[in-house]
PDB file of C-alpha atoms in Angstrom:
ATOM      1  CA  UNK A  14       0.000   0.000   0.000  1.00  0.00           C
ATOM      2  CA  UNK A  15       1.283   3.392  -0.870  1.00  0.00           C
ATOM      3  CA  UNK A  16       1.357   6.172   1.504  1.00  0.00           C
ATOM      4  CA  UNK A  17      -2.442   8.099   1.916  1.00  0.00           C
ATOM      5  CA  UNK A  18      -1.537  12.108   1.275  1.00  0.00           C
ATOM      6  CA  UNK A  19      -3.819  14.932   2.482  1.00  0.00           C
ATOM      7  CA  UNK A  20      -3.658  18.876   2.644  1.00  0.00           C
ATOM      8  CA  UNK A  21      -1.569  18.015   6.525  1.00  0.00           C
ATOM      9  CA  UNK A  22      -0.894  14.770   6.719  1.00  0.00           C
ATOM     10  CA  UNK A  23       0.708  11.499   5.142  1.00  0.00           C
ATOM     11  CA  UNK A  24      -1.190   8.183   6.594  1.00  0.00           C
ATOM     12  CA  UNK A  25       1.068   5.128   6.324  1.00  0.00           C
ATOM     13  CA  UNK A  26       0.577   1.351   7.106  1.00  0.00           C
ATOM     14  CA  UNK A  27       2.132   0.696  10.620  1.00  0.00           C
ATOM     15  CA  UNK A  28       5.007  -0.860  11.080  1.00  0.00           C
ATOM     16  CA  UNK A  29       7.746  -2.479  13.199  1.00  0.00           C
ATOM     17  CA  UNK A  30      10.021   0.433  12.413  1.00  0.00           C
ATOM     18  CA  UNK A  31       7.067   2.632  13.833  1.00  0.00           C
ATOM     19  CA  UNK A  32       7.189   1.151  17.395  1.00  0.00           C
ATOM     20  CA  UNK A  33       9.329   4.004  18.571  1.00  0.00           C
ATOM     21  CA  UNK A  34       7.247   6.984  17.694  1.00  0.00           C
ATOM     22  CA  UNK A  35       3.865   4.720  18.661  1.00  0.00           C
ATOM     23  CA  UNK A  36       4.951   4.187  22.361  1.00  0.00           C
ATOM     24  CA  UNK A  37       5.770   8.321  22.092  1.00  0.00           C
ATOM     25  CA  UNK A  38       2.459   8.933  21.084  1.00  0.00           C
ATOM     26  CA  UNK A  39       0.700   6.430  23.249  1.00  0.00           C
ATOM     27  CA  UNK A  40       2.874   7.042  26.748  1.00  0.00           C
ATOM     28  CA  UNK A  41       2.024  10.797  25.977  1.00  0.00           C
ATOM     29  CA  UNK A  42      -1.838   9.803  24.943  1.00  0.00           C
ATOM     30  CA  UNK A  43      -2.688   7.129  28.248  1.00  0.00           C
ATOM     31  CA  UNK A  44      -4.742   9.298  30.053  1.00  0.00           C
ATOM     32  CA  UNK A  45      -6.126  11.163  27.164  1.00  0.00           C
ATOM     33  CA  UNK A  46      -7.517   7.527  25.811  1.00  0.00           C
ATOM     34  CA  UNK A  47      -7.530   5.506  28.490  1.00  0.00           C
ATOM     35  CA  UNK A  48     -11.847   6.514  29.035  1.00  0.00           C
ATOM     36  CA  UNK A  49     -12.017   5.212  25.535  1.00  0.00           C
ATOM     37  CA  UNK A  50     -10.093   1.872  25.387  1.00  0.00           C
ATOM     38  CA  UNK A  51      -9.687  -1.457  27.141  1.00  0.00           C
ATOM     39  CA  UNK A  52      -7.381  -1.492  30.597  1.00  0.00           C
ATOM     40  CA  UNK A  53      -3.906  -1.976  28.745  1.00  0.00           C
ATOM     41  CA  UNK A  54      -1.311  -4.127  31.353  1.00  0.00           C
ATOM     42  CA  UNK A  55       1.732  -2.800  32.656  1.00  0.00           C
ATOM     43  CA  UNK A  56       4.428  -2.120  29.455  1.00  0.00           C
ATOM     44  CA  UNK A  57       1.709  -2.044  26.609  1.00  0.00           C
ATOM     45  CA  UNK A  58       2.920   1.288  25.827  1.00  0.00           C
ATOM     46  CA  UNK A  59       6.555   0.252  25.824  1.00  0.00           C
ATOM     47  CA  UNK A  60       8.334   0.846  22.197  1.00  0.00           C
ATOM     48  CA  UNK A  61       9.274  -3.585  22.554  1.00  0.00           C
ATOM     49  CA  UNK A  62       5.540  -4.056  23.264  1.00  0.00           C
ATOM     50  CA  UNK A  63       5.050  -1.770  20.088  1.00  0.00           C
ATOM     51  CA  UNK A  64       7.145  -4.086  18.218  1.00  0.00           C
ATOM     52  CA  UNK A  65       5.797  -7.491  19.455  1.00  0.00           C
ATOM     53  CA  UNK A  66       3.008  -6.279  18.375  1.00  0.00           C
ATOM     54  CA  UNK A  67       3.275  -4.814  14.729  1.00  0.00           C
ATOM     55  CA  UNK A  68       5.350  -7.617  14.182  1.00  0.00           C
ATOM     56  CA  UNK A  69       2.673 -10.341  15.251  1.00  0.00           C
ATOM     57  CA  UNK A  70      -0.139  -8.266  13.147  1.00  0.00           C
ATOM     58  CA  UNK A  71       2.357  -8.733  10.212  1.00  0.00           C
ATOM     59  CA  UNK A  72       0.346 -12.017   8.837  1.00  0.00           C
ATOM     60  CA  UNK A  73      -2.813 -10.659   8.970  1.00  0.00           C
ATOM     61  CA  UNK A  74      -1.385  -7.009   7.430  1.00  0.00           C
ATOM     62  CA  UNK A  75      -0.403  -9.319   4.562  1.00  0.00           C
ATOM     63  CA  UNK A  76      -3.821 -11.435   4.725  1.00  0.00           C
ATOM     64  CA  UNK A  77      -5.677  -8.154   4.297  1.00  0.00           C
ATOM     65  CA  UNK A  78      -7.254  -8.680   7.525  1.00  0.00           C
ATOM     66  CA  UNK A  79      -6.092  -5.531   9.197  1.00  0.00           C
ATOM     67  CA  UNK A  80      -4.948  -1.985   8.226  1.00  0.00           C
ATOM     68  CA  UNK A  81      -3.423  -0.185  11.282  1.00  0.00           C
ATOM     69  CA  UNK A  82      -2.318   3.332  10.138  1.00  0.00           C
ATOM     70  CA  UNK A  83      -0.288   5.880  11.541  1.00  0.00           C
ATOM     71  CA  UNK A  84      -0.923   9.582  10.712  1.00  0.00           C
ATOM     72  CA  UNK A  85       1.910  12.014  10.866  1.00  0.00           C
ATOM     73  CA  UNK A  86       2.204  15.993   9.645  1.00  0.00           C
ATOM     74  CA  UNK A  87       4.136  16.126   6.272  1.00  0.00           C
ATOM     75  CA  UNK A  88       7.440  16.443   6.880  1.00  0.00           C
ATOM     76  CA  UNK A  89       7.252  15.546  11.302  1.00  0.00           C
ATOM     77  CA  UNK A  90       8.534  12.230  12.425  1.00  0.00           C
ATOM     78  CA  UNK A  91       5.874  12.311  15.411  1.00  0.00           C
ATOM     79  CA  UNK A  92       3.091  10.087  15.404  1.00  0.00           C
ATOM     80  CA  UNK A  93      -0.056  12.780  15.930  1.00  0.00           C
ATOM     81  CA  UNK A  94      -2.915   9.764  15.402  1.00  0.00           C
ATOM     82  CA  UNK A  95      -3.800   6.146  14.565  1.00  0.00           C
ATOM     83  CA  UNK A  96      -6.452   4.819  12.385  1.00  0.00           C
ATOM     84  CA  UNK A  97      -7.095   0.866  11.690  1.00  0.00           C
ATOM     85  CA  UNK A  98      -9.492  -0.881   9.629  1.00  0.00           C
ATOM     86  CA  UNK A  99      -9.846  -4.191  11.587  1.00  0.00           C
ATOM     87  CA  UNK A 100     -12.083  -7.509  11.126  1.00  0.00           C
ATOM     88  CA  UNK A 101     -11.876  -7.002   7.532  1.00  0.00           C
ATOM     89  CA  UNK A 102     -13.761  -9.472   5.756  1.00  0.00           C
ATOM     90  CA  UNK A 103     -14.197 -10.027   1.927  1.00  0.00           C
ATOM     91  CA  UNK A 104     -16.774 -12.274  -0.120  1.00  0.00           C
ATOM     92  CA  UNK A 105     -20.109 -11.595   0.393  1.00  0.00           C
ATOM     93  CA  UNK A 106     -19.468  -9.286   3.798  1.00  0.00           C
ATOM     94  CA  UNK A 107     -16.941  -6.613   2.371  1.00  0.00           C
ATOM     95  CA  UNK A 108     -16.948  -5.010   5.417  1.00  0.00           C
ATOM     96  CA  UNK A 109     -14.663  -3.680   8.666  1.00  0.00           C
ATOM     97  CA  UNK A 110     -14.511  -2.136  11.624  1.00  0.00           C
ATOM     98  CA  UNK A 111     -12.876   1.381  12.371  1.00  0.00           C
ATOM     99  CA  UNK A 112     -11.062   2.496  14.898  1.00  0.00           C
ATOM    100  CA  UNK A 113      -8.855   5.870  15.487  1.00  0.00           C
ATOM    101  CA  UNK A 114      -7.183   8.296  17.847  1.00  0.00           C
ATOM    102  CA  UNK A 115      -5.275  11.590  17.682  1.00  0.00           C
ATOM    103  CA  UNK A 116      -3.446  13.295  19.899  1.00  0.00           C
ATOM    104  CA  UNK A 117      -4.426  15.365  23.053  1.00  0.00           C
ATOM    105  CA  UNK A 118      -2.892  18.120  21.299  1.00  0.00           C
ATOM    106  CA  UNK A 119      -4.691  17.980  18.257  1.00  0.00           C
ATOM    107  CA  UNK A 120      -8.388  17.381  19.218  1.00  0.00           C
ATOM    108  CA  UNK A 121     -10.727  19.720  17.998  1.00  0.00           C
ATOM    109  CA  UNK A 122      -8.161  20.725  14.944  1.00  0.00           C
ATOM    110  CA  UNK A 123     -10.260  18.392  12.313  1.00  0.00           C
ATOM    111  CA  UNK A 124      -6.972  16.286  12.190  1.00  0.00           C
ATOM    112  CA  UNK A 125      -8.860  13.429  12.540  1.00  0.00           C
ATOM    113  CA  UNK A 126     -11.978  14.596  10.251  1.00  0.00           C
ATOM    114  CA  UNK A 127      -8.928  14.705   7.283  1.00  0.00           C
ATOM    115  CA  UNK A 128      -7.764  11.871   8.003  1.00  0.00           C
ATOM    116  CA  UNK A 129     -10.716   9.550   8.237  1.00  0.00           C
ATOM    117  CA  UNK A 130     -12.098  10.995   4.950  1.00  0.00           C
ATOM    118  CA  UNK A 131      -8.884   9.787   2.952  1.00  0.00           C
ATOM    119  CA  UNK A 132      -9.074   6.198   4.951  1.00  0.00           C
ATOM    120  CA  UNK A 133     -12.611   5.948   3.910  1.00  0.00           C
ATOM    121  CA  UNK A 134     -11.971   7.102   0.519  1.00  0.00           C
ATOM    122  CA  UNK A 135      -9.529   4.063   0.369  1.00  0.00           C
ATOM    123  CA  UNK A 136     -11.504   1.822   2.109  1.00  0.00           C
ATOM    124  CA  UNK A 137     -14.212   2.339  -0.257  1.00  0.00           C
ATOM    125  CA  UNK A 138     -12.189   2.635  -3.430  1.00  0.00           C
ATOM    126  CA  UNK A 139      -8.758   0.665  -3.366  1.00  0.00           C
ATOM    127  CA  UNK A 140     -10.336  -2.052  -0.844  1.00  0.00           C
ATOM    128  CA  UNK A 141     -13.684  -1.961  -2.805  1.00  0.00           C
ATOM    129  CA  UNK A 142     -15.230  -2.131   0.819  1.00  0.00           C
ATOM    130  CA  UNK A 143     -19.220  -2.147   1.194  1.00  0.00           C
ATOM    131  CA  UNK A 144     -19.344  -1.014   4.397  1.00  0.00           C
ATOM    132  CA  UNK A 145     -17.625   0.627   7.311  1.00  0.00           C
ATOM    133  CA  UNK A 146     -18.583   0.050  11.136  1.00  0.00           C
ATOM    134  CA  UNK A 147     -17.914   2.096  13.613  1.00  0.00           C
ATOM    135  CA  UNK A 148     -18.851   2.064  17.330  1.00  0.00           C
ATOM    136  CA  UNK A 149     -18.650   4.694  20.450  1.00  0.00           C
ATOM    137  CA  UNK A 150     -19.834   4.964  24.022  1.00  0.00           C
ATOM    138  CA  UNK A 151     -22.857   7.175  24.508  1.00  0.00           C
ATOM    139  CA  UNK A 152     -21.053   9.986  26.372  1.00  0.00           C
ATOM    140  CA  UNK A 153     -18.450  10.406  23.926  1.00  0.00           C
ATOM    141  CA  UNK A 154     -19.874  13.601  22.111  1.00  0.00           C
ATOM    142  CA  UNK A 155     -16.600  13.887  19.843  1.00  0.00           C
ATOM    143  CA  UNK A 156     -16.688  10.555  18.514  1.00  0.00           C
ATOM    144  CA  UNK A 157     -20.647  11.119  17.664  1.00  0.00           C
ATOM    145  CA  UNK A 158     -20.203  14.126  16.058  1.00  0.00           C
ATOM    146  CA  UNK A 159     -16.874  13.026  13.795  1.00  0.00           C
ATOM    147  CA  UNK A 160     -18.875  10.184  12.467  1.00  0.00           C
ATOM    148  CA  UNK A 161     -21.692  12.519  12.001  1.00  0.00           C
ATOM    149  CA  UNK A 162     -19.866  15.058   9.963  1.00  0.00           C
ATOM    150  CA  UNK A 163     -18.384  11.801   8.123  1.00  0.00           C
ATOM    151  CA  UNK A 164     -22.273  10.540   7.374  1.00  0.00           C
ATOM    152  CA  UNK A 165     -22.152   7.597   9.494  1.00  0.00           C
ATOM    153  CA  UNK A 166     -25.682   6.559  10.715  1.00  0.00           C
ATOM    154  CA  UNK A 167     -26.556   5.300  13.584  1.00  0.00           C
ATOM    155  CA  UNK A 168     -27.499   0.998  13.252  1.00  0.00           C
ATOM    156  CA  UNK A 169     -28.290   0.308  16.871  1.00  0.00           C
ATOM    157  CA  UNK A 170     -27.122  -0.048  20.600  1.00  0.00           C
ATOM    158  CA  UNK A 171     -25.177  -2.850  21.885  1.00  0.00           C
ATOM    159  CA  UNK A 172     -25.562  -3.403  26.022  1.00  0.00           C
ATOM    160  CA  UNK A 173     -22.513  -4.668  27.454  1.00  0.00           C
ATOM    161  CA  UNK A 174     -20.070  -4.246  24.095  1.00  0.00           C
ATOM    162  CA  UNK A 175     -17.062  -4.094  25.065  1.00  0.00           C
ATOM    163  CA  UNK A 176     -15.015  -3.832  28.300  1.00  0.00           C
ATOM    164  CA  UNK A 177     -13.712  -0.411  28.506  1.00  0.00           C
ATOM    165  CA  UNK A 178     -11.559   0.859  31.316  1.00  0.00           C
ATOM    166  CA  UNK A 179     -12.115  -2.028  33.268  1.00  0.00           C
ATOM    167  CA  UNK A 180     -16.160  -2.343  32.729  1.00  0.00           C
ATOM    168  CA  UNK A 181     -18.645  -4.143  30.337  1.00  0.00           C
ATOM    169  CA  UNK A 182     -19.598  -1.073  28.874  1.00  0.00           C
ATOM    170  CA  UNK A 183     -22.956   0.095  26.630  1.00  0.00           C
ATOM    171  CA  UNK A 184     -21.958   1.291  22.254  1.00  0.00           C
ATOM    172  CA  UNK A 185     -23.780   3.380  19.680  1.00  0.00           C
ATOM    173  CA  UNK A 186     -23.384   1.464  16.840  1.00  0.00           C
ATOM    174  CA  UNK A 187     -22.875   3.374  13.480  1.00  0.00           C
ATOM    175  CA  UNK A 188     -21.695   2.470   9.573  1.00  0.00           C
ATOM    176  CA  UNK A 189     -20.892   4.393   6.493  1.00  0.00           C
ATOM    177  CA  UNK A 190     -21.789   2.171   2.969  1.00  0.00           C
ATOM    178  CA  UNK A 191     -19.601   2.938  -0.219  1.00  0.00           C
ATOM    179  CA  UNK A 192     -21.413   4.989  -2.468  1.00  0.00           C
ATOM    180  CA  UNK A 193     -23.255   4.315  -5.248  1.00  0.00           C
ATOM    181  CA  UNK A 194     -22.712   5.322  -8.670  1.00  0.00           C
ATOM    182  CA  UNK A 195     -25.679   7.883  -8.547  1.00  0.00           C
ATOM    183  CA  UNK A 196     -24.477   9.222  -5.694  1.00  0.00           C
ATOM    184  CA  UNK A 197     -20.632   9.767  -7.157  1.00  0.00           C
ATOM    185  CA  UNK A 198     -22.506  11.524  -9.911  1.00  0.00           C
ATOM    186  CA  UNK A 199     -24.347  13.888  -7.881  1.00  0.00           C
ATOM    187  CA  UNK A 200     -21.416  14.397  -5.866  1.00  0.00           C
ATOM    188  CA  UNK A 201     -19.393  15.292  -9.233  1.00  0.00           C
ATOM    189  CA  UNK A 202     -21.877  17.682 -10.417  1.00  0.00           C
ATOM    190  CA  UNK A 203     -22.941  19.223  -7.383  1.00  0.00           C
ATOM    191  CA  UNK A 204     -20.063  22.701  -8.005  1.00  0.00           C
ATOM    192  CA  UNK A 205     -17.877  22.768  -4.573  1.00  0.00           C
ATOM    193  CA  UNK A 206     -18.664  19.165  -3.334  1.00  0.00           C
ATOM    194  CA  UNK A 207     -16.124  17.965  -1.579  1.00  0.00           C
ATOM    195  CA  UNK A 208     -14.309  15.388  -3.632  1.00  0.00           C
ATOM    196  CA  UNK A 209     -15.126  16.619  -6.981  1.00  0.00           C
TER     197      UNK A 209
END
């Protein structure tokens, strides 16, 4: 996969040689995220648990399983967010699940707005993807209004989804489907759309 370019950033597909700058951004990012994600052991953020891990994801990288992404400013060597398309399954499904995170720093900045438009672009073009999943818990506002603005709709509400910071915690689930030719059309003749 070649590298995803927008107007501020350059996505590429995580790697081992990433594990540095990933346990940067995730020591600096732990209580930030930590509201939002699973209770992570002692030394997850560590640059070798980095490693272990981008190295073990390697075969299903490869498979086409899993996309984890890291998104950097052009020209920065820091690691300002992550984005993954995970569970991805092909034949009749086509689908994945989405997950991302940006920086402390950066929130509110519509870093992560940029970037998810380019990952779905590619999810829905080079990956030929149907559809795109993507879950939050109910009090977090900024997730619900990224996918929003992204025109994710809400599916449902899963009790007990996932455990999150130590509880079986509640999601809002949401997807985004590829569009269909009409809808490129309109897009493409609609003066000023975005992506025309």
């Amino acid at each position: 996969m070649h590298a995803i370019e927008t107007k501020r950033l350059i996505l590429t597909r995580a790697a081992p040689a990433d594990a540095a700058a990933l346990a940067r951004f995730s020591t600096r990012n732990a209580d930030h995220l930590s509201r939002w994600e699973p209770t992570r052991p002692d030394g997850y953020y560590s640059e070798t648990a980095w490693h272990n891990r981008l190295t073990a994801y390697a075969p299903d990288i490869r498979a086409g399983r899993y996309l984890p992404l890291v998104l950097r400013f052009h020209d920065q060597p820091d690691v300002v967010g992550t984005a993954n398309l995970s569970n991805i399954v092909r034949g009749e499904f086509q689908a994945c699940h989405l997950g991302y995170a940006v920086d402390a720093e950066q929130e509110g900045q519509g870093v992560m707005s940029e970037a998810l438009r380019a990952v779905l672009d590619h999810a829905f073009g080079a990956m030929s993807l149907n559809r795109v999943m993507a879950n939050y818990l109910p009090e977090n506002m900024r997730s619900a209004a990224l996918l929003a603005r992204l025109e994710f709709e809400r599916e449902g509400y899963a009790k007990r989804y996932l455990k999150i910071a130590g509880e079986w915690r509640d999601h809002v689930l949401t997807a985004k489907l590829a569009p269909q030719p009409e809808e490129l059309a309109d897009r493409a003749s609609t003066p000023g759309a975005v992506g025309a």
